[in-house]
Tab-separated table of C-alpha atoms in Angstrom:
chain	number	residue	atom	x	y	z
V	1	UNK	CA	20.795	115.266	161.475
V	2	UNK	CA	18.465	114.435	158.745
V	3	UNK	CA	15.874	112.239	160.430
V	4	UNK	CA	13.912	110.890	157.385
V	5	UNK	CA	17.280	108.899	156.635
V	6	UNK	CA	18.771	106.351	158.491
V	7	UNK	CA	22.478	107.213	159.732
V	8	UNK	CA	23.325	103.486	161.373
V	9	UNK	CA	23.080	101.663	158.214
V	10	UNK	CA	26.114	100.916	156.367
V	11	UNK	CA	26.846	100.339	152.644
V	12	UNK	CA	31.146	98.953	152.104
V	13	UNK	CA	31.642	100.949	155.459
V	14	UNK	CA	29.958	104.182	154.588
V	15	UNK	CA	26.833	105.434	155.725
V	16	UNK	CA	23.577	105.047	153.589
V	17	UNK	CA	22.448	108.591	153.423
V	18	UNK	CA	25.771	109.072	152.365
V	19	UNK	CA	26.030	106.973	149.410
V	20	UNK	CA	22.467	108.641	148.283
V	21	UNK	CA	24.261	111.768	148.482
V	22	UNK	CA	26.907	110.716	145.705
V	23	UNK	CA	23.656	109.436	143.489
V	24	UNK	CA	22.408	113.038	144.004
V	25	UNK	CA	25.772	114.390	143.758
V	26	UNK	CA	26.050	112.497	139.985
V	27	UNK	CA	22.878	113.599	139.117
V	28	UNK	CA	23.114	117.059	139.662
V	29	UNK	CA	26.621	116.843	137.745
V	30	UNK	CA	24.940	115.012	134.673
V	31	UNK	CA	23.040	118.311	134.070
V	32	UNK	CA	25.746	120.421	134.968
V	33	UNK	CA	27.777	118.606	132.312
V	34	UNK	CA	25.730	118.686	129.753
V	35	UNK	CA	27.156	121.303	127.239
V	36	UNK	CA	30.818	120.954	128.376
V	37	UNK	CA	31.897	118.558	125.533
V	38	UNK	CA	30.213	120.617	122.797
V	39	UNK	CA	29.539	124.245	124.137
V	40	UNK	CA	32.768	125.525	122.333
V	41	UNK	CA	32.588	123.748	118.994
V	42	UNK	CA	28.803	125.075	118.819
V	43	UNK	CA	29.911	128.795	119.835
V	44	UNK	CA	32.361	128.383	117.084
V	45	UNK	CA	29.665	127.439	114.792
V	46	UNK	CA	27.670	130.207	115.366
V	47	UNK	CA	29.730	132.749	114.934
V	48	UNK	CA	32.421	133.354	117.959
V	49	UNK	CA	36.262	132.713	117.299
V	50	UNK	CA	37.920	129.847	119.861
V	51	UNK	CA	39.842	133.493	121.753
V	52	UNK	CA	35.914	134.429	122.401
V	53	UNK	CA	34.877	130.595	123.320
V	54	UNK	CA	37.769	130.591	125.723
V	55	UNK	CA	36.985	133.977	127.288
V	56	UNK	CA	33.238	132.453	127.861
V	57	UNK	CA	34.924	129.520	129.828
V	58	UNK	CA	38.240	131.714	131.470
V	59	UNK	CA	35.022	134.451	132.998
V	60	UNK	CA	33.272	131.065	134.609
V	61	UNK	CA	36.282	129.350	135.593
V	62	UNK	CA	36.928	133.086	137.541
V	63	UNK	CA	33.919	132.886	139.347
V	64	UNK	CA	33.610	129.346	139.939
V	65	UNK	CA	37.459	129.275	141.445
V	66	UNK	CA	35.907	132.128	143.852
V	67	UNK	CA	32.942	129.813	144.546
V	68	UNK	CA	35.192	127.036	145.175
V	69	UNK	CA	36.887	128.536	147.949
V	70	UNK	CA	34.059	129.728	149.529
V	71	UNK	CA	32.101	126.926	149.356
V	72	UNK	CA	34.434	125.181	152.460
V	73	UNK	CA	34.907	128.438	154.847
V	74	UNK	CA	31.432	128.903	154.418
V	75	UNK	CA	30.102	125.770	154.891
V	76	UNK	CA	31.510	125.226	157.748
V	77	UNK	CA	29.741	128.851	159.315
V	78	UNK	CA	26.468	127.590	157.785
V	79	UNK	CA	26.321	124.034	157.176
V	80	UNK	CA	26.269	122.539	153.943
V	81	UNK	CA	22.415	122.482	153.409
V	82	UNK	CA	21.994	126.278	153.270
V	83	UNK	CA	25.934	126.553	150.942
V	84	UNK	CA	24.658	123.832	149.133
V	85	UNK	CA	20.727	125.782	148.425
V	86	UNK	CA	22.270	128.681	147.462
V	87	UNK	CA	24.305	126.878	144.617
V	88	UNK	CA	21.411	125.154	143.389
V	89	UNK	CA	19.559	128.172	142.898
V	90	UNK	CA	22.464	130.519	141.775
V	91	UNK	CA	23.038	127.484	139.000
V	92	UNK	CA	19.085	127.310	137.268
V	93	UNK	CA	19.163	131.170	137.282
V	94	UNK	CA	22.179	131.420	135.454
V	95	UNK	CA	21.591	129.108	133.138
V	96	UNK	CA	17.997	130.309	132.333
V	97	UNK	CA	19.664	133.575	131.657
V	98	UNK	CA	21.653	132.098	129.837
V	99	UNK	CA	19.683	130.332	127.428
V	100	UNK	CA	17.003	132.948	127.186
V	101	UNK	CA	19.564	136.330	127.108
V	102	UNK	CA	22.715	134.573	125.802
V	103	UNK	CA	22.107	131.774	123.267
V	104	UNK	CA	18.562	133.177	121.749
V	105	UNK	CA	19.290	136.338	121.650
V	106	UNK	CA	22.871	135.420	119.694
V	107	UNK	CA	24.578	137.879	122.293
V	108	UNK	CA	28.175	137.454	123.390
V	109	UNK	CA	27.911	140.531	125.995
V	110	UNK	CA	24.931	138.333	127.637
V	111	UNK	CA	26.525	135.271	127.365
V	112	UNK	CA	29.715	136.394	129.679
V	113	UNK	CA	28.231	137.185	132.656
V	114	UNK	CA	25.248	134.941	132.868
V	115	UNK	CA	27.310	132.028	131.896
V	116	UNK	CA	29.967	133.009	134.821
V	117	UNK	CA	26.713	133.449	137.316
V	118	UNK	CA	26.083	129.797	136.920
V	119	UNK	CA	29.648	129.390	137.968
V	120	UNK	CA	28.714	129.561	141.110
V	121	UNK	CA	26.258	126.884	141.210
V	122	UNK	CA	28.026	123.520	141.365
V	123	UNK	CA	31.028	124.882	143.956
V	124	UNK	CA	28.714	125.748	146.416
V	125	UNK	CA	26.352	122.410	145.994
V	126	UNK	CA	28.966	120.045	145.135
V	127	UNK	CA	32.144	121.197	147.361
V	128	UNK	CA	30.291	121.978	150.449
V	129	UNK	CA	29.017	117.744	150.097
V	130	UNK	CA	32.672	117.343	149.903
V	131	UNK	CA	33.137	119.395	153.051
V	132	UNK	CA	30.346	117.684	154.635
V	133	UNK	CA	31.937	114.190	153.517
V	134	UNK	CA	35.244	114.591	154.915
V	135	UNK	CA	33.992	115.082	158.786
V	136	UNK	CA	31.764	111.750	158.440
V	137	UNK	CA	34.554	109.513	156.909
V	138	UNK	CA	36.569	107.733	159.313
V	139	UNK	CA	39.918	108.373	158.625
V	140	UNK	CA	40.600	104.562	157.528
V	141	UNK	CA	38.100	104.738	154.525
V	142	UNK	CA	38.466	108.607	154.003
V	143	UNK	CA	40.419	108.294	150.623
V	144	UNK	CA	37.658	105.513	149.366
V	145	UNK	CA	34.782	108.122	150.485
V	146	UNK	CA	36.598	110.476	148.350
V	147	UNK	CA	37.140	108.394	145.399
V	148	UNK	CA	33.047	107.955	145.268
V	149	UNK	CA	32.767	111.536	145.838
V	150	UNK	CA	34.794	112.115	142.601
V	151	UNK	CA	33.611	109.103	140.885
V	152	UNK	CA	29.903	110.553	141.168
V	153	UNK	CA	31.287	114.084	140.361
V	154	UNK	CA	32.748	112.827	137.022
V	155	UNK	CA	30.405	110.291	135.943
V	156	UNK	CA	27.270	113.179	136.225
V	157	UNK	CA	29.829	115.631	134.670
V	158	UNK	CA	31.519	113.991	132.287
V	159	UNK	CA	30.192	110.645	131.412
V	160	UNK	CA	26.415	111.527	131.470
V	161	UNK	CA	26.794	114.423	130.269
V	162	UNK	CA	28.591	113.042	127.309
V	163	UNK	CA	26.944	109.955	126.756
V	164	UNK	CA	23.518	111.773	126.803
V	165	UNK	CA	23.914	114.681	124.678
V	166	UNK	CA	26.193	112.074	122.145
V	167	UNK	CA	22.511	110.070	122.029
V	168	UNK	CA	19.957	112.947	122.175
V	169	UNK	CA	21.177	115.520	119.992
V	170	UNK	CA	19.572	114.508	116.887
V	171	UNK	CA	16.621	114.091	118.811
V	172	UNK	CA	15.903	117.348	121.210
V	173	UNK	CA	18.738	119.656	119.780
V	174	UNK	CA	21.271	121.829	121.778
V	175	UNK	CA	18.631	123.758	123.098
V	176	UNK	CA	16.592	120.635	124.294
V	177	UNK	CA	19.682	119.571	126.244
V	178	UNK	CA	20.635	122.710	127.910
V	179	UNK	CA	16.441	122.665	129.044
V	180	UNK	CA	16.775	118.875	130.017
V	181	UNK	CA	19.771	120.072	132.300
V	182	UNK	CA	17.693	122.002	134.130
V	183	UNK	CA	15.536	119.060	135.060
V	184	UNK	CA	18.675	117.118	135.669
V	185	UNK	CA	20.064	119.634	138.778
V	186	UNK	CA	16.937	120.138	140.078
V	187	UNK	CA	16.577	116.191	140.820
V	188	UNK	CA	19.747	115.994	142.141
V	189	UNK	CA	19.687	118.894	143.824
V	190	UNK	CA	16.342	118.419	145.810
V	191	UNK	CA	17.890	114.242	146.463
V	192	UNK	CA	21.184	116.243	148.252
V	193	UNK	CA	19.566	118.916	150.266
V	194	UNK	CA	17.436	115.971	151.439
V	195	UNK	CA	20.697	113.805	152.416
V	196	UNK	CA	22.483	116.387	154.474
V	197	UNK	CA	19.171	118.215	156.002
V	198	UNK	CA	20.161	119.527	158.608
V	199	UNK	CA	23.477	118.150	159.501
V	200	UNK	CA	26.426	120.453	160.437
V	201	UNK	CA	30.112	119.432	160.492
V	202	UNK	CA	31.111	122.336	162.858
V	203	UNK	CA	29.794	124.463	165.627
V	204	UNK	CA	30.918	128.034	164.573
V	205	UNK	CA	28.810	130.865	166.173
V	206	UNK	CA	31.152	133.355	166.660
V	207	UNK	CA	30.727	137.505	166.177
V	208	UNK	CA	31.604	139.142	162.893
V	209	UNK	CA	35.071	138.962	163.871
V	210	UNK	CA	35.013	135.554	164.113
V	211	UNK	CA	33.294	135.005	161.150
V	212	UNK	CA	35.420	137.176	159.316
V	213	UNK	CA	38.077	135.076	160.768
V	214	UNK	CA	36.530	131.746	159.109
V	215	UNK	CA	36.673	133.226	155.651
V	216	UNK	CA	40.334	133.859	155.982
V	217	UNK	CA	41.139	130.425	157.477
V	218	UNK	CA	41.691	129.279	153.791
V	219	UNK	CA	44.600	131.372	153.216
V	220	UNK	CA	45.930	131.658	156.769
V	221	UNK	CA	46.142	127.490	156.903
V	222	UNK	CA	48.891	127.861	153.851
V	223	UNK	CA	50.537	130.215	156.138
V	224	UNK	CA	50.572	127.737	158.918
V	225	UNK	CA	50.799	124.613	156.687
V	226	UNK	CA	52.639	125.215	153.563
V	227	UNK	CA	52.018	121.739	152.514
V	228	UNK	CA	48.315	122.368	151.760
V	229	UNK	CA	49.191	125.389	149.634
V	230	UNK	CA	51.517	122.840	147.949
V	231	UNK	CA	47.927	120.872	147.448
V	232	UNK	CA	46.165	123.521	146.191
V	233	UNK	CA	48.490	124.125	143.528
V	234	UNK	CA	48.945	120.271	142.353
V	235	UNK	CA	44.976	120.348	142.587
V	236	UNK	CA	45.231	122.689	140.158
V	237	UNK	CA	47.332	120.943	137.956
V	238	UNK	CA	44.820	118.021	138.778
V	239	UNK	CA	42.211	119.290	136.209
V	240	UNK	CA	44.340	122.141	134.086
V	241	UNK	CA	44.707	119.414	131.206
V	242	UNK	CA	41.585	117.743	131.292
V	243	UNK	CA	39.612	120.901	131.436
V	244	UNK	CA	41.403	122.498	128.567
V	245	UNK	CA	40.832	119.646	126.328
V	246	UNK	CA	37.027	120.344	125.291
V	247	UNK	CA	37.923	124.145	124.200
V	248	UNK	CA	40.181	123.196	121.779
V	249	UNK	CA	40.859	119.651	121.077
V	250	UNK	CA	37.627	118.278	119.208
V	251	UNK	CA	38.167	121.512	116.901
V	252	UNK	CA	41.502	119.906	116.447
V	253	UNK	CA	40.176	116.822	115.866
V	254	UNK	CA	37.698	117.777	113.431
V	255	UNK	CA	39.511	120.018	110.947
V	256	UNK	CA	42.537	117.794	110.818
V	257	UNK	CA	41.647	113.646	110.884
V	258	UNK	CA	37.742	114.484	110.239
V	259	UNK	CA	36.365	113.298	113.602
V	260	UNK	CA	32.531	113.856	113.964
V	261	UNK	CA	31.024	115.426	117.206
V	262	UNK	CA	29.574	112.520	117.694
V	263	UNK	CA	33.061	110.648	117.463
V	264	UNK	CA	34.305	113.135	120.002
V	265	UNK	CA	31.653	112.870	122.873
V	266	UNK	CA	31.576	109.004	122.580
V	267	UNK	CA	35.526	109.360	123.160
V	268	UNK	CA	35.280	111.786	125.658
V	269	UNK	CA	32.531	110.084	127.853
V	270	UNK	CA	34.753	107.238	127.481
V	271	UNK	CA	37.475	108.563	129.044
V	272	UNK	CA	35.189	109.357	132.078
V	273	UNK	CA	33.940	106.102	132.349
V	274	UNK	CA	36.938	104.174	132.529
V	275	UNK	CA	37.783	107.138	135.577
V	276	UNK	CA	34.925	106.775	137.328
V	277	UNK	CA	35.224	102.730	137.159
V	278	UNK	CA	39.210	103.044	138.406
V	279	UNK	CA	37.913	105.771	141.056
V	280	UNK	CA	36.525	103.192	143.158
V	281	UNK	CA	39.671	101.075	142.515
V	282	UNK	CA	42.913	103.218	143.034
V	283	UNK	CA	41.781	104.929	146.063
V	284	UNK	CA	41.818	101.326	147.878
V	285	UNK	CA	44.715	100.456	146.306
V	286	UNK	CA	46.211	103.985	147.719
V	287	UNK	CA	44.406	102.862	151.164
V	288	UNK	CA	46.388	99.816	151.737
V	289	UNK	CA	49.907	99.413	149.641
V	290	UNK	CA	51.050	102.541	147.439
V	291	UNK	CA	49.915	105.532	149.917
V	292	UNK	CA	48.077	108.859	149.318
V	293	UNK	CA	51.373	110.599	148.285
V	294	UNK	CA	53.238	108.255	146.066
V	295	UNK	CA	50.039	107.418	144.439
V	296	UNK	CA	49.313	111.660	143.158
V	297	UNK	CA	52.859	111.452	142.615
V	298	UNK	CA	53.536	108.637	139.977
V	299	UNK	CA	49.955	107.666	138.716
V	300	UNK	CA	48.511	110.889	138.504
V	301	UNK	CA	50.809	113.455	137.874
V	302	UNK	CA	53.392	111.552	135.741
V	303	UNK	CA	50.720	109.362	134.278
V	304	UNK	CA	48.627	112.011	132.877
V	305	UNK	CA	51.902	113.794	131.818
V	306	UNK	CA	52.663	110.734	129.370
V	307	UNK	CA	49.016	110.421	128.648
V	308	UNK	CA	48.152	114.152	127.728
V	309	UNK	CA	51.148	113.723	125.009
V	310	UNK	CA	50.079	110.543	123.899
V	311	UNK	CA	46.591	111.117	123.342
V	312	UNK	CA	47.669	114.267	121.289
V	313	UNK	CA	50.152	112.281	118.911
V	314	UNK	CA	47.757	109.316	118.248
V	315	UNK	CA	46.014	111.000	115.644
V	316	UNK	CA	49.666	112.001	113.937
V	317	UNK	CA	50.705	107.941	114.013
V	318	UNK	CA	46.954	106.137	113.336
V	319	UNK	CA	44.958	108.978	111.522
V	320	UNK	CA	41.390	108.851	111.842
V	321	UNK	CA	40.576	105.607	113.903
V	322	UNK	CA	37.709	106.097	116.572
V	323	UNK	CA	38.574	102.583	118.433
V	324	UNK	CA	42.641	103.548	119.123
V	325	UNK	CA	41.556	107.167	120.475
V	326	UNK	CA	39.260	105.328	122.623
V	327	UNK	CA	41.741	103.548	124.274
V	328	UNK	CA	43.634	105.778	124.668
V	329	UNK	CA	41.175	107.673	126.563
V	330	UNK	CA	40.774	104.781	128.608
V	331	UNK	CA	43.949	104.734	129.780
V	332	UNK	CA	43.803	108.549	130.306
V	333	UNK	CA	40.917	108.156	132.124
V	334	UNK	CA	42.362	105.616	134.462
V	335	UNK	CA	45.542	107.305	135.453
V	336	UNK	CA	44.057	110.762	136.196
V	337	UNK	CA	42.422	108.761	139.037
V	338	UNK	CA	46.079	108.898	140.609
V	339	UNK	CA	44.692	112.394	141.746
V	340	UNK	CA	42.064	111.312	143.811
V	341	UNK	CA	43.617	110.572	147.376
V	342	UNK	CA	45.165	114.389	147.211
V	343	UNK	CA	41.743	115.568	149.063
V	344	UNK	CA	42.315	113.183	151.784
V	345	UNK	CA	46.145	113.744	152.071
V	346	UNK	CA	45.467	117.879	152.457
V	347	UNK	CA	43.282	117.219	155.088
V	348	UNK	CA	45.149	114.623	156.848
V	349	UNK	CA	47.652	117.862	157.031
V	350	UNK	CA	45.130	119.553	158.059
V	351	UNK	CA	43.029	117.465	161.067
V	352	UNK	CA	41.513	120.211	163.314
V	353	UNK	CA	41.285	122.737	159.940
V	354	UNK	CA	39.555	120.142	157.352
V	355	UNK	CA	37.110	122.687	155.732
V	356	UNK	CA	39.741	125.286	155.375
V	357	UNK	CA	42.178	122.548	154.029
V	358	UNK	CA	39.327	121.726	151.966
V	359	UNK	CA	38.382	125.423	150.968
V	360	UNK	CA	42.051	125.436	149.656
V	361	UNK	CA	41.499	122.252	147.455
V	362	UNK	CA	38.127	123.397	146.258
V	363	UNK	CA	39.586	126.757	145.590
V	364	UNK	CA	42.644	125.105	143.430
V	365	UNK	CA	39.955	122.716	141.204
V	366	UNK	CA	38.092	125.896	140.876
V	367	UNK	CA	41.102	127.757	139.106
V	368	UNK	CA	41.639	125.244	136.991
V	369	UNK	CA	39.200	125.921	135.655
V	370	UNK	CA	40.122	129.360	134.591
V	371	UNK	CA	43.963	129.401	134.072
V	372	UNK	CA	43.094	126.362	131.115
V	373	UNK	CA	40.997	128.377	129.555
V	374	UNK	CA	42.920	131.144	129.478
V	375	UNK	CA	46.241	129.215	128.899
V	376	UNK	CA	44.558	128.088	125.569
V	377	UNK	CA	42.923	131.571	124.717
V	378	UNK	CA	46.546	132.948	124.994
V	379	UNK	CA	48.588	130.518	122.832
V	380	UNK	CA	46.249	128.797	120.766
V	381	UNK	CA	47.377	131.178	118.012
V	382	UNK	CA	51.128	131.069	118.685
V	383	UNK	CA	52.147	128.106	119.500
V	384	UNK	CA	49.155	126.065	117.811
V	385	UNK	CA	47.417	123.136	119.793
V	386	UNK	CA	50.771	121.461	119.516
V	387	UNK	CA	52.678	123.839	121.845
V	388	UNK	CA	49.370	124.377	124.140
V	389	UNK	CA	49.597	120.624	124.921
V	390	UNK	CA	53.028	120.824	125.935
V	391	UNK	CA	52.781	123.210	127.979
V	392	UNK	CA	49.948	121.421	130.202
V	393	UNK	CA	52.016	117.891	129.989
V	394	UNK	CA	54.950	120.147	131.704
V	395	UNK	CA	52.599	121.231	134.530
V	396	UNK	CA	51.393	117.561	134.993
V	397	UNK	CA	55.630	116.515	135.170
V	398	UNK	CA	56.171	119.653	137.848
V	399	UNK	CA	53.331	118.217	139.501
V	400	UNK	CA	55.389	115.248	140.564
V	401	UNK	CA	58.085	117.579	141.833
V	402	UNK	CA	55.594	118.978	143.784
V	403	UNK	CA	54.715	115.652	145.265
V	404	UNK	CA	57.813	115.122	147.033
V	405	UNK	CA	57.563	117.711	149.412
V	406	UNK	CA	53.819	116.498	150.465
V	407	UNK	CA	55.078	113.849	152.933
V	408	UNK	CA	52.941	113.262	156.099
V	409	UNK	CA	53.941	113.477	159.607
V	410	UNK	CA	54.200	109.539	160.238
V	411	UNK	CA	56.529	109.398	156.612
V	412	UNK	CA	58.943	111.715	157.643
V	413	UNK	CA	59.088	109.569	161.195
V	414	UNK	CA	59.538	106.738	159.090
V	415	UNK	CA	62.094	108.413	156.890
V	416	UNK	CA	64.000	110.011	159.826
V	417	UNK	CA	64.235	106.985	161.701
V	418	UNK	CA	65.457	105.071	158.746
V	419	UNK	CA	68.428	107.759	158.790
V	420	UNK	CA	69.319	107.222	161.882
V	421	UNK	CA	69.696	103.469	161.782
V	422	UNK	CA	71.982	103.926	158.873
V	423	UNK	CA	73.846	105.817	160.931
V	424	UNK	CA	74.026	103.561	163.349
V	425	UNK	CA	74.898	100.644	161.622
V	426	UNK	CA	77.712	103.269	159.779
């Protein structure tokens, strides 16, 4: 444990040192956000066709699903301070490279491979926190822990890092922001290697065998719970949508109802602030009244089905007009918050295997990452943004199918002994 910080003081029920680790954890996001709402539009720009863009983003959704899983399995073998160092530095190479071999140097061959190192980065710092906060939540308060986790995670990523490129970029430029990023991770990233020290959340100090063994735990805990393979996938379907959304949509946007850039971040950021406000909300809701499952089930999947159709067809009904699209967003914003207890579900499935539950989670918000790209690189032309956004509102819907086989232990007792006294009273 991390002696400089206090571990007996409280803040709503969590630890201190833990709520400066989602501060950190937002900070570090902020800079990892900060392109994510315009990078594609500005490729497009300067030269590269949206198939190219969306090649850029399917190469570091590869690598970061790879990182994803990893960053559980392995933090677990080596604690989360050294999964969580390697991250931050894999993530200011990268995009150092990136600026300096990629973007400067106008080449697309750089660009690929540098951009996917950085890939790496976040996974291992931000998932391996994750990790880290699952073990030191009691159970009652787990889903709530979780909810702040995301709700730093998204407001760093998405609502920082929309709000303050929206502000700055007439003022420092693209390439001020991606250089202010770099001050952004490192603050957060020194703040959360401080947090977690050197805190473990397991004792493995097995042979190469055993270690070996660890890495595989991921996979083989779908084998021996199929449930949290079913979690992977709806964790997946979690963030297809949302993460497809900046490739293509503000393009979209732009060429047909004449929305600005600046329009487009404002919206987006938006969206991310009304999520991160409703993360700390719907996760006690889930606590108490409408459960883990039924809550992924109806507000997030379905919700964000309706939403991810609705927020396409606005601009067909209204036309240009910034202030509907922003509610919209709002509303979007609030039901993809529906998702949030899913982490603490998995692992609830999961009690004696968290981190590989958790690798398996990671691992699905990690591919995400790279089948939206890709879904978008591979029908943008075909099927136009129309058909693209149909396609992810059907994989929010068969998310909700998904749902119903993600019942826990106690609700199936419930439901089986429900049965039975119908039976009875038959």
């Amino acid at each position: 444990m991390n002696p400089g910080l206090d571990n007996t003081r409280t803040i709503g029920g969590l630890p201190t040192k833990m709520v400066w680790g989602f501060v950190a954890m937002l900070v570090f996001m902020a800079g990892d956000g900060l392109e994510h709402a315009w990078l594609s539009p500005y490729l497009i720009e300067q030269g590269l066709t949206v198939q190219q863009a969306a090649t850029l983003f399917t190469a570091y959704g590869a690598v970061l699903a790879v990182a994803a899983y990893f960053s559980g399995v392995l933090t677990e073998m080596w604690g989360p301070r050294k999964v969580m160092l390697i991250g931050l530095v894999t993530w200011l190479i990268g995009q150092i490279l990136f600026i300096e071999l990629g973007l400067k140097q106008h080449s697309y061959a750089a660009m690929l491979p540098t951009y996917a190192l950085r890939g790496i980065g976040y996974p291992f710092f931000c998932y391996s926190f994750l990790v880290w906060v699952t073990y030191r939540s009691p159970k009652r308060i787990m889903a709530t822990a979780v909810g702040l986790f995301w709700a730093a995670w998204s407001g760093g990523l998405y609502v920082v890092g929309s709000y303050f490129p929206a502000f700055m970029t007439d003022r420092i430029g693209y390439m001020g922001l991606l250089w202010s990023a770099v001050i952004w991770v490192l603050v957060g990233g020194i703040a959360g290697l401080l947090v977690v020290g050197n805190d473990k959340v397991s004792e493995n100090k097995g042979d190469a065998k055993d270690k070996l063994k660890s890495l595989l735990s991921g996979f083989t805990v779908c084998i021996e719970k199929p449930k949290v393979a079913i979690g992977g996938l709806v964790r997946i379907i979690n963030s297809v949508g949302v993460g497809a959304l900046p490739i293509f949509f503000p393009i979209y946007l732009a060429s047909e109802y004449n929305y600005t850039t600046g329009e487009w971040l404002t919206i987006w950021g938006t969206f991310w602030f009304a999520n991160i406000i409703f993360n700390l909300i719907i996760p006690y809701i889930s606590d108490r009244w409408l459960g883990w499952r039924r809550t992924v089930q109806w507000l997030g999947s379905v919700g964000c089905g309706v939403m991810t159709l609705v927020i396409f067809y606005t601009p067909q009904i209204v036309g240009h007009n910034f202030w509907v699209m922003t509610l919209v967003a709002i509303i979007f914003g609030i039901v993809l918050c529906g998702f949030v207890p899913l982490s603490a579900l998995v692992t609830a499935l999961a009690p004696d295997q968290k981190g590989s539950a958790m690798a398996i989670v990671s691992f699905g918000a990690g591919m995400s990452y790279f089948i939206a790209p890709a879904i978008v690189g591979l029908f943008i032309n075909s099927i136009g943004a129309e058909g693209v956004i149909w396609i992810f509102a059907i994989l929010y819907f068969s998310g909700a199918v998904l749902m119903k086989f993600m019942k826990l232990p106690e609700e199936e007792e419930q439901m089986e002994r429900k049965v039975a006294l119908k039976e009875q009273n038959v």
